[in-house]
GROMACS .gro file of C-alpha atoms in nm:
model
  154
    1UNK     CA    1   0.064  -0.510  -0.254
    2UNK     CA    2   0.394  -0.563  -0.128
    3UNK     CA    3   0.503  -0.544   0.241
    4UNK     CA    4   0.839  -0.500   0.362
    5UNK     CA    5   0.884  -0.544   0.771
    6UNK     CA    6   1.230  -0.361   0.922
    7UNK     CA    7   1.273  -0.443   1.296
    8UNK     CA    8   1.509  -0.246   1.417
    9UNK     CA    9   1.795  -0.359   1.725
   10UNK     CA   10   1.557  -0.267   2.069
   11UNK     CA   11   1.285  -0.106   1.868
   12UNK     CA   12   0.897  -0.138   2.025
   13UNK     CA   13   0.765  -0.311   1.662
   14UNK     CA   14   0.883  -0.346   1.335
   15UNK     CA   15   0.825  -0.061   1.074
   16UNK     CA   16   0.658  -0.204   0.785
   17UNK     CA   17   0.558  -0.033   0.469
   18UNK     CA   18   0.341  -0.133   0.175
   19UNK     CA   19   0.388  -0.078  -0.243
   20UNK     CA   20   0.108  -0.109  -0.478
   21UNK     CA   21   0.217  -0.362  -0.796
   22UNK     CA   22  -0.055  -0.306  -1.079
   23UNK     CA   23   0.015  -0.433  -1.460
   24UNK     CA   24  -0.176  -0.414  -1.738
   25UNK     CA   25  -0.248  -0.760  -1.957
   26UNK     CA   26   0.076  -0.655  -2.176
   27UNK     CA   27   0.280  -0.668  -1.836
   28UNK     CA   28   0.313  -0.308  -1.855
   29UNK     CA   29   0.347  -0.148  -1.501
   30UNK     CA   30   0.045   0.111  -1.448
   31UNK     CA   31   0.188   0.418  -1.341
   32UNK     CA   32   0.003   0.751  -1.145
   33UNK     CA   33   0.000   0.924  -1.480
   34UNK     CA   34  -0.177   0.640  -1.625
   35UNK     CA   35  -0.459   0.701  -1.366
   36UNK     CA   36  -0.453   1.080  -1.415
   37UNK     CA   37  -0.565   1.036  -1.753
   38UNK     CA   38  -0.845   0.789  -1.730
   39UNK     CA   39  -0.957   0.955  -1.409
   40UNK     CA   40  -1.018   1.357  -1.479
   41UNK     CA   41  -1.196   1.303  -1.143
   42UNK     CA   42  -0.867   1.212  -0.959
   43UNK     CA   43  -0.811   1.491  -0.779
   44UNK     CA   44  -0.663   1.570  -0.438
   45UNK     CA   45  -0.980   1.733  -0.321
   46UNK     CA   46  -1.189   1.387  -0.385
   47UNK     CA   47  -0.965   1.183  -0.192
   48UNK     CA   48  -1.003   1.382   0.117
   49UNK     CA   49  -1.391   1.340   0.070
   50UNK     CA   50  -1.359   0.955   0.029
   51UNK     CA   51  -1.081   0.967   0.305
   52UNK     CA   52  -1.318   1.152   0.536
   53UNK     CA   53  -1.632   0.962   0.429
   54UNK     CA   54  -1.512   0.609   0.452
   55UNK     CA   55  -1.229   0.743   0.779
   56UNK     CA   56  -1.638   0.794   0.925
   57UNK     CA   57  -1.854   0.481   0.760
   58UNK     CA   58  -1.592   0.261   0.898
   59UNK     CA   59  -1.465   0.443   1.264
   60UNK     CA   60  -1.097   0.440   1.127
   61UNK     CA   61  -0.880   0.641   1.399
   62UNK     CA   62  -0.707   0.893   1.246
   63UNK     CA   63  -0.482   1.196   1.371
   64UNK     CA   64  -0.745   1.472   1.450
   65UNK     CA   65  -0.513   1.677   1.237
   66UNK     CA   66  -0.422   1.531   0.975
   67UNK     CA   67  -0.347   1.654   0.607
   68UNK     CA   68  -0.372   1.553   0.284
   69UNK     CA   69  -0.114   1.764   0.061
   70UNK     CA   70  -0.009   1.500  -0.224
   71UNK     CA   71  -0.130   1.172  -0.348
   72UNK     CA   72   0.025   0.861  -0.196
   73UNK     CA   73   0.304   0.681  -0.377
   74UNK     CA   74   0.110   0.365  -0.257
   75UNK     CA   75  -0.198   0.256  -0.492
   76UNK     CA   76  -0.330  -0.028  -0.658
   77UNK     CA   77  -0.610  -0.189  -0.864
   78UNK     CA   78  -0.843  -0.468  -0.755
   79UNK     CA   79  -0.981  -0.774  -0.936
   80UNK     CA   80  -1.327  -0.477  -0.963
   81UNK     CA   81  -1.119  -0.263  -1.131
   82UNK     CA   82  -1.170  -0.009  -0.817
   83UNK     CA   83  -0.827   0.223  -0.765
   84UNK     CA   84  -0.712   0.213  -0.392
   85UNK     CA   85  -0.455   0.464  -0.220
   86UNK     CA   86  -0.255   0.329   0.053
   87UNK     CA   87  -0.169   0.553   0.323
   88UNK     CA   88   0.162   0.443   0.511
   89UNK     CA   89   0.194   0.435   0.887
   90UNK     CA   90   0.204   0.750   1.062
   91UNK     CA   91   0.119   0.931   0.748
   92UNK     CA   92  -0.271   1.011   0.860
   93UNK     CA   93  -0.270   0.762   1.129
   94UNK     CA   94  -0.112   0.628   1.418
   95UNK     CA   95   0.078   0.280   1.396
   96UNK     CA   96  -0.197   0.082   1.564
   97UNK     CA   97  -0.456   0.216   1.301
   98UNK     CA   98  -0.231   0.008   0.997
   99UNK     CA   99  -0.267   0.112   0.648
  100UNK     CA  100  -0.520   0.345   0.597
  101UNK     CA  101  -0.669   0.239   0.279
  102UNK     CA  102  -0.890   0.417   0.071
  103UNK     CA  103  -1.089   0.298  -0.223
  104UNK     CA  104  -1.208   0.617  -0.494
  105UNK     CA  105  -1.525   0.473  -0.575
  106UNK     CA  106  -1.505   0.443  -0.914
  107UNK     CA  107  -1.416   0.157  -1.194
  108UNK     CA  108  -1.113   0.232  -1.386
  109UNK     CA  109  -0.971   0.103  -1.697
  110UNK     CA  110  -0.647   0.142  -1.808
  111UNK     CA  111  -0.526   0.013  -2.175
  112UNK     CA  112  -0.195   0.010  -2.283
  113UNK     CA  113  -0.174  -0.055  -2.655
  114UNK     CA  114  -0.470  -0.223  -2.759
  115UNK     CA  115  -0.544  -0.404  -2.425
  116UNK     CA  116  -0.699  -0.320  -2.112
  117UNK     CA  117  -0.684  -0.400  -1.799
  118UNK     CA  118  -0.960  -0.666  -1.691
  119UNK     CA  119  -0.769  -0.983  -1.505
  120UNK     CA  120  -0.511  -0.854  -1.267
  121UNK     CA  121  -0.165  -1.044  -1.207
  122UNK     CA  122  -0.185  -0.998  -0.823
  123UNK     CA  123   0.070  -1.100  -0.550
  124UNK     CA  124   0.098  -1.046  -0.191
  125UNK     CA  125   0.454  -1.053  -0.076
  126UNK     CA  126   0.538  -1.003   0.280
  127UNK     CA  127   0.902  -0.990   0.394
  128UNK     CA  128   1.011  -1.003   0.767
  129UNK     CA  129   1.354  -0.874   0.841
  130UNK     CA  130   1.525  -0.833   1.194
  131UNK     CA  131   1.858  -0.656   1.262
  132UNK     CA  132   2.099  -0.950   1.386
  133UNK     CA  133   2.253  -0.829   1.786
  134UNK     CA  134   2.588  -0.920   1.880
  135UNK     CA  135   2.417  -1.074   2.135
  136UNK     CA  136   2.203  -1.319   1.914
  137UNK     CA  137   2.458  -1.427   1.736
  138UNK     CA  138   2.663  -1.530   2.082
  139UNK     CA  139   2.338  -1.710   2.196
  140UNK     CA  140   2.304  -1.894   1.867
  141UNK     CA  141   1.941  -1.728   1.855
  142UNK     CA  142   2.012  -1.576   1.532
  143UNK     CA  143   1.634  -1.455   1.369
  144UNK     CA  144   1.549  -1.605   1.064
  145UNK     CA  145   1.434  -1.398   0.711
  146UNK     CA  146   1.143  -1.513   0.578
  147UNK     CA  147   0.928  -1.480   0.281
  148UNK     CA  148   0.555  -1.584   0.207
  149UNK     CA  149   0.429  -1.518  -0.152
  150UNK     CA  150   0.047  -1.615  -0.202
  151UNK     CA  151  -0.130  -1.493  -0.570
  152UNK     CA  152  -0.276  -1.530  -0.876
  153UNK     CA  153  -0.140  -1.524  -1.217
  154UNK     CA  154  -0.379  -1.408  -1.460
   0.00000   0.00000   0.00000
């Protein structure tokens, strides 16, 4: 997953928003019409039932009415092969909730050419940004960009 953190001049928080990275062992990026394929069980009426189900098993607050029209953009694969959406902030959920993520409950393999997916290359990138104020800068306070990058290369 990769995070990207935008605080905005006087905002309450930052906005932060999340991106699913998933290649096969080619290096090949897996893409939602990949998934479609190997999943003929991917449908948007199963991930409201696992979104419901687990929103339940696990007391994740969500807006009472909330709607599911479209897959998220957001997904990825674990090391268990299990395929995970990733609901934004404020897309079914208010800010303090997080990422609502849900996992389909299945195992998945995706091959591209003659190999499949077993090993995943994962990385976890999180980058902090914060608009500069006039102010700042005159106070020599200026907030620093960083970047953290933790993983495993398979």
């Amino acid at each position: 997953l990769l995070f990207e953190s935008v605080y905005y001049y006087h905002a309450a928080h930052p906005l932060t928003y999340a991106k699913g990275l998933t290649f096969d062992q080619m290096g090949h990026k897996v893409t939602f019409e990949d998934l479609k394929k190997k999943m003929p069980n991917l449908t948007l009426e199963e991930l409201r039932r696992q979104t419901a189900l687990q929103a339940e098993a696990n007391h994740l607050f969500l807006f009472k009415d909330y709607k599911i029209n479209k897959f998220p953009e957001t997904f990825y694969i674990d090391k268990n092969n299990h395929l995970y959406f990733v609901f934004q902030q404020y897309a079914i959920a208010p800010y303090a909730a997080g990422f609502i993520v849900i996992d389909m409950g299945e195992e998945i393999s995706i091959k591209k050419g003659s190999t499949s997916i077993k090993e995943r290359t994962s990385f976890l990138f999180h980058f902090h940004y914060r608009n500069i104020s006039p102010m700042a800068i005159r106070r020599r306070s200026v907030p620093s960009t960083r970047l953290m990058m933790s993983g495993k290369l398979s």
